[in-house]
Short mmCIF file of C-alpha atoms and ligand atoms in Angstrom, two decimals:
data_model
loop_
_atom_site.label_atom_id
_atom_site.label_comp_id
_atom_site.label_asym_id
_atom_site.label_seq_id
_atom_site.Cartn_x
_atom_site.Cartn_y
_atom_site.Cartn_z
CA UNK A 221 83.04 99.22 97.26
CA UNK A 222 83.04 102.46 99.29
CA UNK A 223 86.26 104.38 99.77
CA UNK A 224 86.31 103.77 103.53
CA UNK A 225 86.37 100.01 103.07
CA UNK A 226 89.92 100.38 101.70
CA UNK A 227 92.61 99.21 104.08
CA UNK A 228 95.56 101.58 104.26
CA UNK A 229 99.10 100.68 105.31
CA UNK A 230 101.39 103.50 106.48
CA UNK A 231 105.09 102.58 106.36
CA UNK A 232 107.55 104.53 108.51
CA UNK A 233 104.90 104.96 111.19
CA UNK A 234 107.38 106.23 113.81
CA UNK A 235 108.71 108.95 111.51
CA UNK A 236 107.79 112.58 111.19
CA UNK A 237 105.38 112.17 108.29
CA UNK A 238 104.34 108.60 109.16
CA UNK A 239 103.30 109.48 112.72
CA UNK A 240 101.21 112.44 111.50
CA UNK A 241 99.60 110.26 108.81
CA UNK A 242 98.74 107.71 111.47
CA UNK A 243 97.30 110.34 113.80
CA UNK A 244 95.10 111.75 111.05
CA UNK A 245 94.03 108.32 109.78
CA UNK A 246 93.14 107.17 113.32
CA UNK A 247 90.51 109.90 113.35
CA UNK A 248 89.16 108.87 109.94
CA UNK A 249 86.84 106.07 108.86
CA UNK A 250 89.58 104.22 106.98
CA UNK A 251 90.85 100.83 108.12
CA UNK A 252 94.46 101.43 109.07
CA UNK A 253 97.56 99.29 109.58
CA UNK A 254 101.05 100.59 110.31
CA UNK A 255 104.59 99.31 110.02
CA UNK A 256 108.09 100.35 111.11
CA UNK A 257 110.96 98.76 113.04
CA UNK A 258 110.18 100.47 116.34
CA UNK A 259 106.66 100.14 117.71
CA UNK A 260 104.98 103.54 118.13
CA UNK A 261 103.35 104.31 121.47
CA UNK A 262 99.62 104.72 121.94
CA UNK A 263 98.46 102.68 118.97
CA UNK A 264 95.40 101.34 120.78
CA UNK A 265 93.63 98.63 118.83
CA UNK A 266 95.38 99.44 115.53
CA UNK A 267 97.53 96.75 113.96
CA UNK A 268 101.29 97.36 113.90
CA UNK A 269 103.69 95.00 112.12
CA UNK A 270 107.48 94.97 112.42
CA UNK A 271 109.19 95.32 109.05
CA UNK A 272 112.65 96.25 107.87
CA UNK A 273 113.36 97.40 104.32
CA UNK A 274 117.08 96.64 104.73
CA UNK A 275 116.70 92.96 105.55
CA UNK A 276 113.28 92.36 104.01
CA UNK A 277 112.07 90.94 107.34
CA UNK A 278 108.34 91.36 107.96
CA UNK A 279 107.51 92.96 104.61
CA UNK A 280 105.11 90.22 103.52
CA UNK A 281 103.18 90.38 106.79
CA UNK A 282 103.08 94.16 106.58
CA UNK A 283 101.54 94.29 103.10
CA UNK A 284 99.12 91.40 103.63
CA UNK A 285 95.45 92.35 103.22
CA UNK A 286 96.03 95.99 102.41
CA UNK A 287 94.66 97.93 99.42
CA UNK A 288 96.54 101.22 99.60
CA UNK A 289 100.03 102.01 100.89
CA UNK A 290 101.39 105.40 101.87
CA UNK A 291 105.12 104.79 101.88
CA UNK A 292 106.63 107.14 104.48
CA UNK A 293 109.57 104.87 105.43
CA UNK A 294 112.92 106.37 104.59
CA UNK A 295 116.51 106.40 105.79
CA UNK A 296 118.41 109.40 104.40
CA UNK A 297 121.70 108.59 106.16
CA UNK A 298 122.07 105.00 107.38
CA UNK A 299 121.81 102.23 104.76
CA UNK A 300 120.16 104.71 102.42
CA UNK A 301 120.84 102.86 99.16
CA UNK A 302 119.38 99.72 100.71
CA UNK A 303 116.25 101.35 102.11
CA UNK A 304 115.47 103.84 99.33
CA UNK A 305 116.34 101.71 96.29
CA UNK A 306 117.26 98.04 96.78
CA UNK A 307 114.86 97.32 99.64
CA UNK A 308 112.19 99.42 97.94
CA UNK A 309 112.59 97.32 94.76
CA UNK A 310 112.10 94.17 96.81
CA UNK A 311 109.10 95.80 98.46
CA UNK A 312 107.55 96.54 95.04
CA UNK A 313 107.88 92.85 94.18
CA UNK A 314 105.69 91.99 97.16
CA UNK A 315 102.86 94.43 96.49
CA UNK A 316 101.49 93.38 93.11
CA UNK A 317 98.04 93.13 94.72
CA UNK A 318 97.95 96.79 95.79
CA UNK A 319 95.37 99.14 94.27
CA UNK A 320 97.34 102.32 94.94
CA UNK A 321 100.83 103.10 96.23
CA UNK A 322 101.29 106.70 97.31
CA UNK A 323 104.95 107.75 97.32
CA UNK A 324 106.03 111.02 98.97
CA UNK A 325 109.10 112.41 97.28
CA UNK A 326 110.99 115.70 97.38
CA UNK A 327 110.93 118.67 95.01
CA UNK A 328 114.24 118.77 93.14
CA UNK A 329 115.23 115.08 93.39
CA UNK A 330 116.01 115.07 89.68
CA UNK A 331 118.08 118.27 89.84
CA UNK A 332 119.95 118.46 93.15
CA UNK A 333 122.99 116.14 93.25
CA UNK A 334 122.67 114.94 96.88
CA UNK A 335 123.11 111.17 97.29
CA UNK A 336 119.75 110.81 99.05
CA UNK A 337 117.95 112.83 96.36
CA UNK A 338 119.47 110.70 93.61
CA UNK A 339 118.25 107.60 95.43
CA UNK A 340 114.73 109.02 95.78
CA UNK A 341 114.78 109.74 92.05
CA UNK A 342 115.89 106.14 91.37
CA UNK A 343 112.95 104.97 93.48
CA UNK A 344 110.59 107.19 91.46
CA UNK A 345 111.96 105.62 88.25
CA UNK A 346 111.44 102.11 89.66
CA UNK A 347 107.85 103.03 90.38
CA UNK A 348 107.27 104.58 86.96
CA UNK A 349 108.54 101.44 85.28
CA UNK A 350 106.52 98.93 87.28
CA UNK A 351 102.90 97.91 86.89
CA UNK A 352 101.77 98.99 90.37
CA UNK A 353 99.16 101.79 90.24
CA UNK A 354 100.84 104.70 91.98
CA UNK A 355 100.97 108.39 92.72
CA UNK A 356 104.28 110.16 93.28
CA UNK A 357 103.96 113.51 95.09
CA UNK A 358 107.00 115.64 95.60
CA UNK A 359 106.91 118.10 98.50
CA UNK A 360 109.28 120.84 99.58
CA UNK A 361 111.11 120.50 102.93
CA UNK A 362 109.00 120.34 106.08
CA UNK A 363 109.18 123.44 108.32
CA UNK A 364 111.09 121.68 111.07
CA UNK A 365 113.74 120.37 108.66
CA UNK A 366 114.53 123.98 107.91
CA UNK A 367 114.26 125.04 111.56
CA UNK A 368 116.73 122.31 112.52
CA UNK A 369 119.26 123.82 110.17
CA UNK A 370 119.52 126.92 112.30
CA UNK A 371 118.75 125.77 115.79
CA UNK A 372 120.79 122.59 115.94
CA UNK A 373 124.49 123.35 116.16
CA UNK A 374 125.91 126.39 117.91
CA UNK A 375 129.47 127.01 116.74
CA UNK A 376 131.69 129.07 119.10
CA UNK A 377 128.45 129.88 121.03
CA UNK A 378 126.92 131.38 117.88
CA UNK A 379 124.56 129.93 115.32
CA UNK A 380 126.03 130.03 111.86
CA UNK A 381 123.25 130.37 109.31
CA UNK A 382 123.84 130.40 105.55
CA UNK A 383 121.45 133.35 105.43
CA UNK A 384 120.81 133.60 101.71
CA UNK A 385 119.73 129.96 101.25
CA UNK A 386 116.12 130.00 100.09
CA UNK A 387 113.40 127.52 101.09
CA UNK A 388 109.69 127.12 100.48
CA UNK A 389 109.03 124.88 103.45
CA UNK A 390 105.70 123.21 104.03
CA UNK A 391 103.65 122.04 107.00
CA UNK A 392 104.05 118.26 107.40
CA UNK A 393 100.45 117.98 108.66
CA UNK A 394 99.11 119.67 105.53
CA UNK A 395 101.18 117.34 103.37
CA UNK A 396 99.85 114.33 105.30
CA UNK A 397 96.22 115.48 104.74
CA UNK A 398 96.98 115.97 101.06
CA UNK A 399 98.34 112.40 100.78
CA UNK A 400 95.30 110.99 102.60
CA UNK A 401 93.10 112.95 100.19
CA UNK A 402 94.67 110.98 97.33
CA UNK A 403 93.67 107.61 98.76
CA UNK A 404 90.18 107.63 97.28
CA UNK A 405 91.30 109.08 93.95
CA UNK A 406 92.62 107.27 90.89
CA UNK A 407 96.40 106.74 90.83
CA UNK A 408 97.94 109.70 88.99
CA UNK A 409 101.50 108.65 88.18
CA UNK A 410 103.42 111.83 88.94
CA UNK A 411 101.09 114.30 90.66
CA UNK A 412 101.48 118.04 91.09
CA UNK A 413 104.19 119.13 93.56
CA UNK A 414 103.12 120.18 97.07
CA UNK A 415 104.93 123.35 98.08
CA UNK A 416 104.85 125.71 101.04
CA UNK A 417 103.15 129.10 100.74
CA UNK A 418 106.22 131.39 100.92
CA UNK A 419 109.74 131.44 99.58
CA UNK A 420 112.01 132.79 102.30
CA UNK A 421 115.72 132.92 103.00
CA UNK A 422 116.99 131.16 106.12
CA UNK A 423 117.83 134.61 107.54
CA UNK A 424 114.20 135.73 107.11
CA UNK A 425 112.98 132.50 108.68
CA UNK A 426 115.37 132.89 111.61
CA UNK A 427 114.17 136.49 112.17
CA UNK A 428 110.51 135.38 112.04
CA UNK A 429 111.21 132.57 114.52
CA UNK A 430 112.97 134.93 116.94
CA UNK A 431 110.07 137.42 116.66
CA UNK A 432 107.58 134.65 117.48
CA UNK A 433 109.62 133.50 120.49
CA UNK A 434 109.95 137.09 121.77
CA UNK A 435 106.19 137.57 121.47
CA UNK A 436 105.63 134.51 123.68
CA UNK A 437 107.94 135.73 126.45
CA UNK A 438 106.32 137.78 129.22
CA UNK A 439 108.80 140.25 130.73
N1 LIG B 188 111.43 115.66 106.06
C1 LIG B 188 111.20 116.46 105.01
O1 LIG B 188 111.49 117.69 105.04
C2 LIG B 188 110.56 115.87 103.76
C3 LIG B 188 110.15 116.74 102.72
C4 LIG B 188 109.54 116.21 101.58
C5 LIG B 188 109.36 114.83 101.47
N2 LIG B 188 109.78 114.01 102.47
C6 LIG B 188 109.61 112.57 102.30
O2 LIG B 188 108.65 112.13 103.25
C7 LIG B 188 108.94 110.78 103.63
C8 LIG B 188 109.00 110.67 105.15
O3 LIG B 188 110.06 111.51 105.62
P1 LIG B 188 110.25 111.81 107.18
O4 LIG B 188 110.98 113.09 107.28
O5 LIG B 188 108.94 111.62 107.89
O6 LIG B 188 111.23 110.63 107.60
P2 LIG B 188 111.67 110.20 109.08
O7 LIG B 188 111.10 111.10 110.11
O8 LIG B 188 113.16 110.03 109.03
O9 LIG B 188 110.98 108.77 109.27
C9 LIG B 188 111.48 107.65 108.62
C10 LIG B 188 110.65 106.42 108.98
O10 LIG B 188 111.21 105.31 108.27
C11 LIG B 188 111.40 104.22 109.16
N3 LIG B 188 112.58 103.45 108.74
C12 LIG B 188 113.88 103.84 108.77
N4 LIG B 188 114.66 102.83 108.35
C13 LIG B 188 113.83 101.80 108.04
C14 LIG B 188 114.05 100.47 107.58
N5 LIG B 188 115.28 99.98 107.36
N6 LIG B 188 112.97 99.67 107.36
C15 LIG B 188 111.71 100.13 107.62
N7 LIG B 188 111.44 101.37 108.08
C16 LIG B 188 112.50 102.19 108.28
C17 LIG B 188 111.63 104.87 110.52
O11 LIG B 188 111.13 104.05 111.57
P3 LIG B 188 111.94 102.93 112.35
O12 LIG B 188 113.30 103.49 112.63
O13 LIG B 188 111.09 102.69 113.56
O14 LIG B 188 111.93 101.77 111.43
C18 LIG B 188 110.69 106.06 110.46
O15 LIG B 188 109.40 105.68 110.87
C19 LIG B 188 110.25 110.41 102.92
O16 LIG B 188 109.97 109.72 101.73
C20 LIG B 188 110.86 111.77 102.60
O17 LIG B 188 111.72 111.72 101.48
C21 LIG B 188 110.36 114.49 103.61
#
C-alpha cells in the first residue's frame, strides 16, 4: 500500500496548527478528513465532521475509516482537564484501528509546573501506556504565541514586557510540515524535539519586531 493511500484525520482543524496542517495537506496527495466543533471555511470537497472531546459527541464518526491521526485539538484554558486528559483517554479507546497517531506536545511539559503542561504530560503518559502506534513530538512555542505576549495588553498605555524571559520560538508552518513528514514513517514513540532556530529574550524579540515594522513604513 503506497503512502498516499493513507487517510489522514486532522483534529482541531480550526486551530492555529490544525488549519495550517489542513492547508498543507490539501495541497498534498494524501486523503484528508478534518474535525473540530466549528466548521472551517473554504473546505471545498474535503470531509469535515463535528466532534467534541468534552462530550464525546461525534468522535466515532470522526475516526471512522482513517489510518493516521494528527491530533491538533487542544483547549488550554476552558475544560482543559476534560479535553487534554479525560476526553483524550476516551478518544484513545475509539482509535484501536489506527496505524499511527501523531501527537504534538510542548517542550518542557514534564518540567514546567503549569496546569496545562501537566495535563499534556498526562496525555503523553496515556499514549505511552496504550497499544496505539504513536509518535509524540514536542515543539517549542510558536512565534505568534510569543508575539502575543508583548503585543496584546497595553497597561497604562505602555506594553509591559518581562524582558529577560527567554524563548526559542518556532514557525508553526515548519512544525506542521515536520508532522506531515512523519505520516509515512514508522511510529517512533517519543521523537526528537522540534525547536526554533534562535534563543532570544522577549526584549530582543520585541526590538526585532519593531525594527521590522519600521522597515516596512515609508515616511
Ligand atoms: N501554540 C503553541 O505555541 C504550541 C507550541 C507547541 C505545541 N503546541 C501544541 O500544538 C497543538 C495545537 O495547538 P494550537 O496552538 O494550534 O491550538 P489552538 O489554536 O488553540 O486550536 C485548538 C483546536 O482545538 C479545537 N478544540 C477546542 N476544544 C475542543 C473540544 N472540546 N473538542 C474538539 N476540539 C476542540 C479548536 O476548534 P473548535 O473550537 O472549533 O472545536 C481548535 O481547532 C496542541 O497540542 C498544542 O499543545 C502548541
